[in-house]
Coordinates of N, CA and C in Angstrom, one line a residue:
X690 N -2.0 1.1 10.0 CA -1.6 2.1 9.6 C -1.5 1.6 7.7
X691 N -1.3 2.4 6.8 CA -1.5 2.2 5.3 C -0.3 1.2 5.2
X692 N 0.9 1.3 5.6 CA 2.1 0.4 5.3 C 1.6 -1.0 5.4
X693 N 1.2 -1.2 6.5 CA 0.7 -2.6 7.2 C -0.6 -3.0 6.4
X694 N -1.5 -2.4 5.8 CA -2.4 -2.6 5.1 C -2.1 -3.2 3.8
X695 N -1.1 -2.1 3.3 CA -0.6 -2.4 2.0 C -0.1 -3.7 1.9
X696 N 0.8 -4.1 2.9 CA 1.8 -5.3 3.2 C 1.2 -6.3 3.1
X697 N -0.1 -6.5 4.0 CA -0.9 -7.6 4.1 C -1.7 -7.7 2.6
X698 N -2.1 -6.4 2.3 CA -2.9 -6.8 0.7 C -1.9 -7.4 -0.2
X699 N -0.7 -6.9 -0.4 CA 0.6 -7.6 -1.3 C 0.4 -9.1 -1.1
X700 N 0.6 -9.3 0.3 CA 0.9 -10.7 1.0 C 0.0 -11.6 0.3
X701 N -1.4 -11.0 0.5 CA -2.7 -12.1 0.1 C -2.8 -12.1 -1.5
X702 N -2.6 -11.2 -2.1 CA -3.0 -10.9 -3.4 C -1.8 -10.0 -4.0
X703 N -0.7 -10.7 -4.3 CA 0.6 -10.0 -4.8 C 0.4 -9.4 -6.3
X704 N -0.5 -10.2 -7.0 CA -0.8 -9.3 -8.4 C -1.8 -8.4 -8.4
X705 N -2.7 -8.2 -7.5 CA -3.5 -7.0 -7.4 C -2.8 -5.5 -7.4
X706 N -3.1 -5.0 -8.4 CA -2.6 -3.3 -8.4 C -3.0 -2.6 -7.4
X707 N -2.3 -1.7 -7.0 CA -2.7 -1.0 -5.7 C -2.4 0.9 -6.2
X708 N -3.4 1.6 -5.8 CA -3.2 3.1 -6.1 C -3.4 3.4 -4.5
X709 N -2.3 4.8 -4.6 CA -2.1 5.3 -3.4 C -2.9 6.8 -3.7
X710 N -3.8 7.2 -3.0 CA -4.6 8.3 -2.8 C -3.8 9.3 -2.0
X711 N -3.1 10.7 -2.2 CA -2.3 11.1 -1.4 C -2.8 12.6 -1.7
X712 N -2.2 13.3 -0.3 CA -2.3 14.9 -0.5 C -1.2 15.5 -0.8
X713 N -0.3 14.8 -1.3 CA 1.5 15.0 -1.5 C 1.8 14.7 -2.9
X714 N 0.7 14.7 -4.2 CA 1.1 14.1 -5.2 C 2.5 15.0 -5.8
X715 N 2.7 16.2 -5.5 CA 3.6 17.0 -6.0 C 5.0 16.4 -5.5
X716 N 5.0 15.8 -4.4 CA 6.1 15.1 -3.9 C 6.6 14.0 -4.6
X717 N 5.5 13.1 -5.0 CA 5.9 11.8 -5.3 C 5.2 11.6 -6.8
X718 N 5.5 12.6 -7.7 CA 4.9 13.0 -9.1 C 5.8 11.9 -10.2
X719 N 7.1 11.2 -9.7 CA 7.9 10.8 -10.5 C 7.8 9.2 -10.2
X720 N 7.5 8.7 -11.3 CA 7.3 7.3 -10.9 C 8.6 6.5 -10.2
X721 N 9.7 7.1 -10.3 CA 10.8 6.7 -9.5 C 11.1 6.9 -8.1
X722 N 10.0 7.6 -7.7 CA 9.6 8.1 -6.3 C 8.5 7.1 -5.8
X723 N 8.2 6.3 -6.3 CA 6.9 5.7 -5.9 C 7.3 4.6 -4.7
X724 N 6.4 4.6 -3.8 CA 6.6 3.8 -2.6 C 6.6 2.2 -3.1
X725 N 7.6 1.3 -2.6 CA 7.4 0.1 -3.0 C 5.7 -0.7 -2.9
X726 N 5.6 -1.3 -4.0 CA 3.9 -1.9 -3.6 C 2.8 -1.0 -4.4
X727 N 3.3 0.3 -4.8 CA 2.2 1.1 -5.2 C 2.2 1.2 -6.7
X728 N 1.6 0.9 -7.3 CA 1.0 0.6 -8.8 C 0.8 2.2 -9.3
X729 N 0.1 3.1 -8.9 CA -0.4 4.3 -9.5 C -0.8 5.4 -8.2
X730 N -0.4 6.3 -8.4 CA -0.8 7.3 -7.4 C -1.7 8.5 -8.1
X731 N -2.7 9.0 -7.2 CA -4.1 9.8 -7.3 C -3.7 11.1 -6.4
X732 N -3.8 12.2 -7.1 CA -3.0 13.5 -5.8 C -4.7 13.9 -5.8
X733 N -5.0 14.2 -4.2 CA -5.9 15.0 -3.9 C -5.9 16.4 -4.4
X734 N -6.8 17.2 -4.6 CA -8.5 16.6 -4.9 C -8.4 15.9 -6.2
X735 N -9.2 15.1 -6.1 CA -10.0 14.5 -7.6 C -11.1 14.4 -7.6
X736 N -11.8 13.8 -8.8 CA -13.1 13.9 -8.7 C -13.1 11.9 -9.1
X737 N -14.3 11.6 -9.1 CA -14.7 10.3 -9.5 C -14.1 10.0 -11.1
X738 N -14.1 10.6 -11.7 CA -13.6 10.7 -13.1 C -12.2 10.5 -13.3
X739 N -11.5 11.5 -12.4 CA -10.2 11.5 -12.3 C -9.4 10.0 -11.7
X740 N -10.4 9.3 -10.9 CA -9.9 8.0 -10.2 C -10.3 6.9 -11.1
X741 N -11.3 7.1 -11.7 CA -11.5 5.9 -12.9 C -10.7 5.9 -14.1
X742 N -10.2 7.0 -14.3 CA -9.1 7.0 -15.4 C -8.0 6.6 -15.2
X743 N -7.3 6.8 -13.8 CA -6.3 6.4 -13.2 C -6.4 4.9 -13.3
X744 N -7.5 4.4 -13.0 CA -7.5 2.9 -12.5 C -7.4 2.3 -14.0
X745 N -8.0 3.1 -14.7 CA -8.3 2.3 -16.4 C -7.0 2.3 -16.9
X746 N -6.3 3.5 -16.6 CA -4.6 3.6 -17.0 C -3.9 2.6 -16.2
X747 N -4.1 2.2 -15.2 CA -3.4 1.0 -14.6 C -3.9 0.0 -15.0
X748 N -4.7 -0.6 -15.0 CA -5.3 -1.7 -15.7 C -4.8 -2.2 -17.0
X749 N -4.7 -0.9 -18.1 CA -4.4 -1.0 -19.1 C -3.0 -1.2 -19.3
X750 N -2.1 -1.0 -18.4 CA -0.6 -1.0 -18.4 C 0.2 0.0 -18.6
X751 N -0.7 1.0 -18.5 CA 0.3 2.4 -19.1 C 1.0 3.2 -18.0
X752 N 2.2 3.6 -18.5 CA 3.3 3.9 -17.4 C 2.4 5.0 -16.4
X753 N 3.1 5.0 -15.4 CA 2.7 5.7 -14.1 C 3.2 7.1 -14.5
X754 N 1.9 8.1 -14.2 CA 2.2 9.4 -13.7 C 1.3 9.9 -12.7
X755 N 1.5 10.8 -12.2 CA 0.6 11.3 -10.8 C -0.7 12.0 -11.5
X756 N -1.8 11.7 -11.0 CA -3.1 11.8 -11.7 C -3.7 12.8 -10.8
X757 N -4.4 13.5 -11.7 CA -5.5 14.6 -10.6 C -4.8 15.5 -9.9
X758 N -4.3 16.6 -10.3 CA -3.4 17.8 -9.3 C -4.6 18.5 -8.7

């Protein structure tokens, strides 16, 4: 399950940013509601351009906002 994959990834590489892709972006649109260990949320449906932009913002250190409604 995704929780175990995330936990193991963070254990092995704690400084690696993580992106959650979800069909429930409206539920987790607020950075205060993000699950622990998640750095960025991208909501379905999204395009490759949306995902690249979200990753670029994450790597640039920009604040979280739900991407790609």
